[in-house]
Coordinates of C-alpha atoms and ligand atoms in Angstrom, one line a residue:
X117 CA 108.7 81.3 102.9
X118 CA 106.0 83.7 104.2
X119 CA 102.7 81.8 104.7
X120 CA 99.7 82.7 102.5
X121 CA 96.9 84.7 104.2
X122 CA 93.9 82.6 105.0
X123 CA 91.0 83.5 102.7
X124 CA 88.3 85.6 104.4
X125 CA 84.9 84.0 105.0
X126 CA 83.0 87.2 105.4
X127 CA 83.2 90.5 103.5
X128 CA 81.4 92.4 106.3
X129 CA 82.5 92.5 109.9
X130 CA 79.6 94.6 110.9
X131 CA 78.4 94.9 114.5
X132 CA 75.3 92.9 113.4
X133 CA 77.4 89.9 112.3
X134 CA 79.4 90.1 115.6
X135 CA 76.2 90.2 117.6
X136 CA 74.9 87.2 115.6
X137 CA 78.1 85.3 116.4
X138 CA 77.7 86.0 120.1
X139 CA 74.0 85.2 120.3
X140 CA 74.1 81.9 118.6
X141 CA 77.7 80.9 117.9
X142 CA 76.7 77.5 116.6
X143 CA 74.5 78.8 113.9
X144 CA 77.0 81.5 113.0
X145 CA 79.9 79.0 112.8
X146 CA 77.8 76.6 110.7
X147 CA 77.0 79.4 108.3
X148 CA 80.7 80.2 107.9
X149 CA 81.8 76.6 107.6
X150 CA 79.2 76.0 104.9
X151 CA 81.1 78.2 102.5
X152 CA 82.7 74.8 101.7
X153 CA 86.2 76.0 100.9
X154 CA 89.3 74.2 102.2
X155 CA 90.0 76.8 104.8
X156 CA 88.6 80.3 105.7
X157 CA 88.8 82.8 108.5
X158 CA 86.5 85.2 110.2
X159 CA 88.4 87.9 112.1
X160 CA 86.9 90.9 113.9
X161 CA 88.5 92.4 117.0
X162 CA 89.4 89.7 119.4
X163 CA 87.4 87.1 117.5
X164 CA 89.5 85.0 115.2
X165 CA 87.9 81.8 113.9
X166 CA 89.4 79.5 111.3
X167 CA 87.1 77.0 109.6
X168 CA 88.8 74.0 108.1
X169 CA 87.1 71.6 105.7
X170 CA 89.9 69.9 103.8
X171 CA 90.1 66.2 105.1
X172 CA 93.9 66.1 105.2
X173 CA 94.0 69.3 107.3
X174 CA 91.2 68.0 109.5
X175 CA 93.3 64.9 110.1
X176 CA 96.4 67.1 110.9
X177 CA 94.4 69.1 113.5
X178 CA 92.6 66.3 115.2
X179 CA 95.3 63.6 115.0
X180 CA 98.8 64.5 113.9
X181 CA 99.0 67.9 115.6
X182 CA 96.4 67.2 118.3
X183 CA 98.7 68.3 121.1
X184 CA 99.0 71.8 119.6
X185 CA 95.3 72.4 120.3
X186 CA 92.9 72.3 123.3
X187 CA 89.2 72.3 123.5
X188 CA 87.4 75.5 122.7
X189 CA 86.8 77.5 126.0
X190 CA 83.1 77.8 125.1
X191 CA 82.6 74.1 126.0
X192 CA 83.2 75.1 129.7
X193 CA 79.6 76.2 129.9
X194 CA 78.7 72.6 130.3
X195 CA 80.5 72.5 133.6
X196 CA 77.5 73.6 135.6
X197 CA 76.0 70.2 135.0
X198 CA 78.9 67.9 134.0
X199 CA 81.5 69.1 136.5
X200 CA 84.9 68.3 135.1
X201 CA 83.9 65.3 133.0
X202 CA 85.6 64.0 129.9
X203 CA 83.9 66.4 127.5
X204 CA 85.5 69.5 129.0
X205 CA 88.7 68.3 130.6
X206 CA 92.1 68.8 129.2
X207 CA 95.6 67.7 130.1
X208 CA 96.6 65.1 132.7
X209 CA 93.1 64.9 134.3
X210 CA 91.6 64.1 130.9
X211 CA 94.2 61.4 130.2
X212 CA 93.4 59.7 133.6
X213 CA 89.7 59.9 133.1
X214 CA 89.8 58.7 129.5
X215 CA 91.8 55.6 130.5
X216 CA 89.6 54.8 133.3
X217 CA 86.3 55.2 131.4
X218 CA 87.5 53.3 128.3
X219 CA 86.7 49.7 129.6
X220 CA 83.0 50.6 129.9
X221 CA 83.1 51.1 126.1
X222 CA 84.9 47.9 125.1
X223 CA 83.3 45.9 122.3
X224 CA 82.2 43.2 124.7
X225 CA 80.4 45.7 127.0
X226 CA 78.7 47.4 124.1
X227 CA 77.2 44.1 122.9
X228 CA 75.8 43.6 126.5
X229 CA 74.0 46.9 126.1
X230 CA 72.2 45.7 123.0
X231 CA 69.4 44.1 125.0
X232 CA 68.7 47.4 126.8
X233 CA 68.4 49.2 123.5
X234 CA 66.1 46.6 121.9
X235 CA 63.9 46.5 125.0
X236 CA 63.6 50.3 125.3
X237 CA 62.7 50.5 121.5
X238 CA 60.0 47.9 121.9
X239 CA 58.6 49.7 125.0
X240 CA 58.5 53.0 123.1
X241 CA 56.5 51.4 120.3
X242 CA 54.2 49.8 122.7
X243 CA 53.5 53.1 124.3
X244 CA 52.0 54.5 121.0
X245 CA 48.6 53.8 119.7
X246 CA 48.1 52.7 116.1
X247 CA 47.3 55.9 114.1
X248 CA 48.6 58.2 116.8
X249 CA 50.6 61.3 115.7
X250 CA 53.8 61.6 117.7
X251 CA 56.3 64.4 118.2
X252 CA 59.3 62.5 116.8
X253 CA 62.1 64.5 118.4
X254 CA 60.6 64.3 121.9
X255 CA 60.0 60.6 121.5
X256 CA 63.5 60.0 120.3
X257 CA 64.9 62.0 123.2
X258 CA 62.8 60.0 125.7
X259 CA 64.0 56.7 124.1
X260 CA 67.7 57.6 124.1
X261 CA 67.6 58.9 127.6
X262 CA 66.1 55.6 128.7
X263 CA 68.8 53.7 126.9
X264 CA 71.8 55.6 128.3
X265 CA 70.2 55.8 131.7
X266 CA 69.7 52.1 131.9
X267 CA 73.2 51.3 130.5
X268 CA 74.6 53.5 133.3
X269 CA 72.4 52.3 136.1
X270 CA 70.9 48.9 135.1
X271 CA 70.6 47.9 138.7
X272 CA 68.5 50.9 139.7
X273 CA 66.4 51.3 136.6
X274 CA 63.2 52.3 138.2
X275 CA 64.2 54.7 140.9
X276 CA 67.1 56.4 139.0
X277 CA 67.2 56.1 135.3
X278 CA 63.5 56.4 134.7
X279 CA 62.5 58.5 137.7
X280 CA 65.0 61.2 137.0
X281 CA 64.5 61.6 133.3
X282 CA 62.4 64.7 133.6
X283 CA 65.1 66.4 135.7
X284 CA 67.8 65.3 133.4
X285 CA 65.9 66.6 130.4
X286 CA 65.3 70.0 132.1
X287 CA 69.0 70.2 133.0
X288 CA 70.1 69.3 129.5
X289 CA 67.9 71.8 127.8
X290 CA 69.3 74.4 130.1
X291 CA 73.0 73.6 129.5
X292 CA 72.4 73.3 125.8
X293 CA 70.8 76.8 125.8
X294 CA 73.8 78.1 127.7
X295 CA 76.5 76.7 125.6
X296 CA 74.8 77.0 122.2
X297 CA 73.2 80.3 122.4
X298 CA 74.5 82.6 125.0
X299 CA 78.1 83.5 125.1
X300 CA 77.9 87.0 126.5
X301 CA 79.1 86.6 130.2
X302 CA 76.4 89.0 131.6
X303 CA 73.6 87.1 129.9
X304 CA 75.1 83.8 131.0
X305 CA 75.2 84.9 134.6
X306 CA 71.6 85.9 134.4
X307 CA 70.7 82.6 132.8
X308 CA 72.5 80.7 135.5
X309 CA 69.8 82.0 137.9
X310 CA 67.2 79.8 136.2
X311 CA 65.8 78.3 139.4
X312 CA 63.9 75.4 138.0
X313 CA 66.9 74.2 136.0
X314 CA 69.3 74.6 138.9
X315 CA 66.9 72.7 141.2
X316 CA 66.8 69.9 138.6
X317 CA 70.6 69.8 138.5
X318 CA 70.7 69.6 142.3
X319 CA 68.3 66.7 142.3
X320 CA 70.2 64.7 139.7
X321 CA 73.4 65.5 141.5
X322 CA 72.0 64.2 144.9
X323 CA 70.5 61.1 143.3
X324 CA 73.7 60.1 141.5
X325 CA 75.8 60.8 144.6
X326 CA 73.5 58.6 146.7
X327 CA 73.8 55.8 144.2
X328 CA 77.6 56.0 144.2
X329 CA 77.7 55.9 148.0
X330 CA 75.4 52.9 148.2
X331 CA 77.3 51.0 145.5
X332 CA 80.6 51.7 147.3
X333 CA 79.1 49.8 150.2
X334 CA 78.2 46.7 148.2
X335 CA 80.4 43.9 146.9
X336 CA 81.7 44.4 143.3
X337 CA 79.7 42.6 140.6
X338 CA 81.0 40.1 138.1
X339 CA 82.2 41.9 135.0
X340 CA 79.5 40.5 132.8
X341 CA 76.8 41.8 135.1
X342 CA 78.4 45.2 135.7
X343 CA 76.8 48.3 134.3
X344 CA 78.4 51.6 133.4
X345 CA 78.5 52.9 136.9
X346 CA 80.0 49.6 138.3
X347 CA 82.7 50.0 135.6
X348 CA 83.6 53.5 136.6
X349 CA 83.7 52.6 140.3
X350 CA 85.9 49.6 139.7
X351 CA 88.3 51.3 137.3
X352 CA 92.0 51.6 138.4
X353 CA 95.1 53.1 136.8
X354 CA 98.3 51.1 136.6
X355 CA 99.4 52.6 139.8
X356 CA 96.1 51.6 141.5
X357 CA 94.5 55.1 141.4
X358 CA 90.7 55.1 141.2
X359 CA 88.2 57.8 140.4
X360 CA 86.9 59.7 143.4
X361 CA 83.1 59.9 144.1
X362 CA 83.1 63.5 142.6
X363 CA 84.9 62.2 139.5
X364 CA 82.5 59.3 139.0
X365 CA 79.6 61.6 139.4
X366 CA 81.0 64.0 136.8
X367 CA 81.6 61.2 134.3
X368 CA 78.2 59.6 134.8
X369 CA 76.5 62.9 134.1
X370 CA 78.8 63.6 131.2
X371 CA 77.6 60.3 129.6
X372 CA 74.0 61.5 129.9
X373 CA 74.8 64.9 128.3
X374 CA 77.0 63.4 125.5
X375 CA 75.1 60.3 124.8
X376 CA 71.5 61.4 124.8
X377 CA 70.6 64.2 122.5
X378 CA 73.3 63.4 119.9
X379 CA 71.7 60.0 119.2
X380 CA 68.2 61.3 119.5
X381 CA 68.9 64.0 116.9
X382 CA 70.4 61.6 114.4
X383 CA 67.4 59.2 114.8
X384 CA 64.9 62.1 114.4
X385 CA 66.5 63.1 111.1
X386 CA 66.8 59.4 110.1
X387 CA 63.1 58.7 110.4
X388 CA 62.3 62.0 108.7
X389 CA 64.6 61.0 105.7
X390 CA 63.3 57.4 105.6
X391 CA 59.7 58.7 105.5
X392 CA 60.6 60.6 102.4
X393 CA 62.3 57.6 100.8
X394 CA 59.8 54.7 100.9
X395 CA 62.2 52.4 99.0
X396 CA 64.7 52.7 102.0
X397 CA 61.9 52.1 104.4
X398 CA 60.8 48.9 102.5
X399 CA 64.4 47.6 102.4
X400 CA 64.7 48.1 106.2
X401 CA 61.4 46.3 106.8
X402 CA 62.5 43.4 104.5
X403 CA 65.9 43.1 106.3
X404 CA 64.3 43.1 109.8
X405 CA 61.8 40.4 108.8
X406 CA 64.4 38.2 107.1
X407 CA 66.8 38.4 110.0
X408 CA 64.3 35.8 111.3
X409 CA 65.2 36.0 115.0
X410 CA 61.9 36.9 116.5
X411 CA 61.8 40.5 117.2
X412 CA 65.1 40.9 119.0
X413 CA 68.0 42.4 117.2
X414 CA 70.1 41.7 120.3
X415 CA 71.9 38.5 120.9
X416 CA 74.6 38.8 118.2
X417 CA 72.3 39.1 115.2
X418 CA 73.3 42.7 114.3
X419 CA 75.4 41.2 111.6
X420 CA 72.2 40.2 109.9
X421 CA 71.1 43.8 109.8
X422 CA 73.8 45.6 107.8
X423 CA 71.4 47.8 105.9
X424 CA 70.1 49.4 109.2
X425 CA 73.6 50.4 110.0
X426 CA 74.2 51.9 106.5
X427 CA 71.0 54.0 106.9
X428 CA 72.2 55.2 110.2
X429 CA 75.6 56.1 108.9
X430 CA 74.1 58.0 105.9
X431 CA 71.7 59.9 108.2
X432 CA 74.8 60.9 110.3
X433 CA 76.5 62.1 107.2
X434 CA 73.8 64.5 106.4
X435 CA 72.9 65.4 110.0
X436 CA 75.8 64.6 112.3
X437 CA 74.6 64.9 115.9
X438 CA 77.7 66.9 117.0
X439 CA 77.9 69.2 114.0
X440 CA 80.9 71.3 115.1
X441 CA 84.2 70.3 116.6
X442 CA 86.0 73.2 118.2
X443 CA 89.6 73.7 119.2
X444 CA 91.9 76.6 120.2
X445 CA 95.5 76.6 118.9
X446 CA 98.0 76.7 121.8
X447 CA 100.8 77.4 119.4
X448 CA 101.3 78.4 115.8
X449 CA 100.4 75.6 113.4
X450 CA 101.3 75.4 109.7
X451 CA 98.7 73.8 107.4
X452 CA 100.0 73.6 103.8
X453 CA 100.8 77.2 102.9
X454 CA 98.7 78.7 105.8
X455 CA 99.5 79.5 109.3
X456 CA 97.0 79.1 112.2
X457 CA 98.3 81.5 114.8
X458 CA 98.4 80.6 118.5
X459 CA 95.1 81.6 120.2
X460 CA 92.9 81.3 117.1
X461 CA 89.7 79.2 117.4
X462 CA 89.5 76.4 114.9
X463 CA 86.2 75.0 113.8
X464 CA 85.8 71.7 112.0
X465 CA 82.2 71.0 111.0
X466 CA 81.3 67.4 110.1
X467 CA 78.1 68.9 108.6
X468 CA 80.2 70.8 106.1
X469 CA 83.0 68.2 105.6
X470 CA 80.4 65.6 104.8
X471 CA 79.0 67.7 101.9
X472 CA 82.2 67.7 99.9
X473 CA 80.9 66.9 96.3
X474 CA 84.3 65.4 95.3
X475 CA 83.9 62.7 98.0
X476 CA 80.1 62.4 98.2
X477 CA 78.7 63.2 94.8
X478 CA 75.3 64.9 94.8
X479 CA 75.9 65.5 98.5
X480 CA 72.3 66.4 99.5
X481 CA 71.0 63.0 98.2
X482 CA 70.1 60.5 100.9
X483 CA 71.8 57.3 99.7
X484 CA 72.6 54.6 102.3
X485 CA 74.6 52.7 99.7
X486 CA 77.4 55.2 100.2
X487 CA 78.2 53.0 103.2
X488 CA 78.4 49.5 101.7
X489 CA 81.7 48.1 103.0
X490 CA 83.4 48.6 99.6
X491 CA 82.3 52.2 99.3
X492 CA 83.1 53.0 102.9
X493 CA 86.6 51.6 102.4
X494 CA 87.2 53.9 99.5
X495 CA 86.5 57.1 101.6
X496 CA 89.6 59.2 102.1
X497 CA 90.7 59.5 105.7
X498 CA 89.0 62.3 107.7
X499 CA 86.3 62.8 105.1
X500 CA 83.6 61.2 107.3
X501 CA 83.9 62.3 110.9
X502 CA 80.6 62.1 112.8
X503 CA 82.5 61.0 115.9
X504 CA 85.5 63.2 115.5
X505 CA 89.0 61.7 115.2
X506 CA 92.2 61.3 117.2
X507 CA 92.7 61.3 121.0
X508 CA 89.5 63.3 121.7
X509 CA 87.3 61.2 119.4
X510 CA 83.9 60.2 120.8
X511 CA 84.4 57.5 123.4
X512 CA 80.7 56.4 122.9
X513 CA 81.0 56.0 119.1
X514 CA 80.6 52.2 119.1
X515 CA 77.8 52.5 121.6
X516 CA 76.0 55.0 119.4
X517 CA 76.4 52.8 116.3
X518 CA 75.0 49.8 118.1
X519 CA 72.1 51.8 119.6
X520 CA 71.2 53.3 116.3
X521 CA 71.3 50.0 114.4
X522 CA 69.2 48.2 117.1
X523 CA 66.6 51.0 117.3
X524 CA 66.3 51.4 113.5
X525 CA 65.9 47.6 113.0
X526 CA 63.5 47.1 115.9
X527 CA 61.3 49.9 114.5
X528 CA 61.4 48.5 111.0
X529 CA 60.1 45.2 112.4
X530 CA 57.1 46.7 114.2
X531 CA 56.1 50.1 113.1
X532 CA 56.0 52.4 110.1
X533 CA 56.3 56.2 110.6
X534 CA 54.6 58.5 108.1
X535 CA 55.5 62.2 108.0
X536 CA 52.5 64.4 108.6
X537 CA 54.4 67.6 109.4
X538 CA 53.0 70.4 107.4
X539 CA 55.7 71.9 105.2
X540 CA 59.5 71.4 105.0
X541 CA 61.7 71.1 108.1
X542 CA 65.0 73.1 108.3
X543 CA 67.9 72.9 110.8
X544 CA 68.3 74.8 114.0
X545 CA 71.9 74.4 115.1
X546 CA 72.3 74.6 118.9
X547 CA 74.6 72.1 120.6
X548 CA 73.2 69.4 118.3
X549 CA 71.7 69.9 114.9
X550 CA 68.0 70.1 115.9
X551 CA 65.1 70.4 113.5
X552 CA 63.8 74.0 113.4
X553 CA 60.2 72.8 114.1
X554 CA 58.2 69.9 115.5
X555 CA 58.4 66.8 113.2
X556 CA 55.1 65.0 113.4
X557 CA 54.8 61.3 112.5
X558 CA 51.8 59.1 112.2
X559 CA 52.3 55.6 113.7
X560 CA 51.3 52.5 111.8
X561 CA 51.8 49.3 113.8
X562 CA 52.9 46.4 111.6
X563 CA 52.0 43.6 114.0
X564 CA 49.6 42.9 116.8
X565 CA 52.3 42.3 119.3
X566 CA 53.7 45.8 119.0
Ligands
HEM841 C1 75.3 59.7 117.2 C2 75.7 59.9 118.4 C3 77.0 60.7 118.8 C4 77.7 61.6 118.0 C5 77.4 62.1 116.7 C6 78.8 62.0 118.9 C7 79.8 62.9 118.5 C8 80.9 63.2 119.2 C9 82.0 64.0 118.8 C10 82.1 64.6 117.4 C11 82.9 64.1 119.8 C12 84.3 64.7 119.7 C13 84.3 66.2 120.1 C14 85.6 66.8 120.0 O1 86.6 66.2 119.4 O2 85.7 67.9 120.4 C15 82.4 63.3 120.9 C16 83.0 63.2 122.1 C17 82.4 62.5 123.2 N1 81.3 61.7 123.2 FE1 80.1 61.4 121.6 N2 78.7 61.3 120.1 C18 77.7 60.5 120.0 C19 77.3 59.6 121.0 C20 77.8 59.5 122.3 C21 77.4 58.5 123.3 C22 76.3 57.5 123.1 C23 78.2 58.7 124.4 C24 78.3 58.0 125.7 C25 77.4 57.2 126.1 C26 79.2 59.8 124.0 C27 80.2 60.3 124.8 C28 81.1 61.2 124.4 C29 82.2 61.7 125.3 C30 82.3 61.3 126.8 C31 83.0 62.5 124.6 C32 84.3 63.2 125.0 C33 85.4 62.3 124.8 C34 86.8 63.0 125.2 O3 87.0 64.2 125.0 O4 87.6 62.2 125.6 N3 78.9 60.2 122.7 N4 81.1 62.8 120.6

């Protein structure tokens, strides 16, 4: 039987819409995906994009037929900073790296990182004055950079994780701009000459390499005292193969890129949403107080804070940090009555998939109770995909959930944030789903210690 043609997502393939697609592909793709239908395509000249929203087809692409797709070539722009790390690798190199990095994300390890998250959250609160107005997104970025930096390099916190944060931030802003906004090769090559960003990348590179060299010369640490970098250095395949210094460097920097702004963006939207829903804020404060374990959500007491996790999951439903998942078909793939031809770009947008009214009634409503255990269990598979699915799913998903839950609960214990941003805030899709303007929050300290 002849496959049906995929419904078109756009009636006009004008030069203007093509230019829009090239200038900011993320925003353009998001606009297309939000048409909300099961499947749709945009085709103009060499550009052929297929957007897929139907959960069973999302599952087919990311899980069942995963081997018929590779990462979208656009992701390679990250290479200037991450080298050949996990985010952009494909094939045998990816398999090796993924296996070797996995132990650093085992449940036991994640629990050990809790203390780091709780302490960084308390330090952030202590750094604010009562009544002060903060730039929420900047503060969340600083906080998540500290957490991922310390989880990577606990032993060298002061000189590396904290000292380099400005350079890492500069480099991240630069690569985000490259991969999210500029796809025309000529503009890209001009942007590459950004001296300040390239110098920042070189400094981060040198510092991480130094650290790797000095760790190689020291005795290995016991597993429970090891940080992320120790884990990467100690990792061995079954045949005894280890990661080279270059590969460890690439993976360490990849973790900064992948694990910093994603979490910061989700937290920014979360506190913005909570400020608009005082009943949610009050429930969070109640839970944090009743957990009755001093002010430390670390030490195994996360189970006493289920509501903080629900709030975080619901914020990620509305504002998934990584709002597009891109693939390129390496062979023809049949989805129901449709055929995705080899070479087509496939775009799955968690932002759009999470707004399916048949699965999430009244989808724009912020309602953490969508994620009570009973409700979460009822969700059809592939209908909630903030961390992607299948072999390329986020390796840091459990880390991100722990980090979010700890930070939300620590904040609820010590501080209340009131939105004082004039006017409404919209989205500005780049690599993550940033707010389109500065979100300003007034800090109210809830106890003297904070
Ligand atoms: C709320 C926070 C986060 C969100 C929403 C998120 C989302 C995602 C998504 C959707 C993917 C899959 C992309 C694809 O299939 O093409 C991914 C991959 C990845 N994430 Fe995350 N992520 C988050 C936090 C983190 C953290 C904290 C880390 C590390 C510390 C991390 C490291 C990675 C890496 C290395 C990959 C590539 C995995 C591979 O291809 O093997 N992420 N992330």
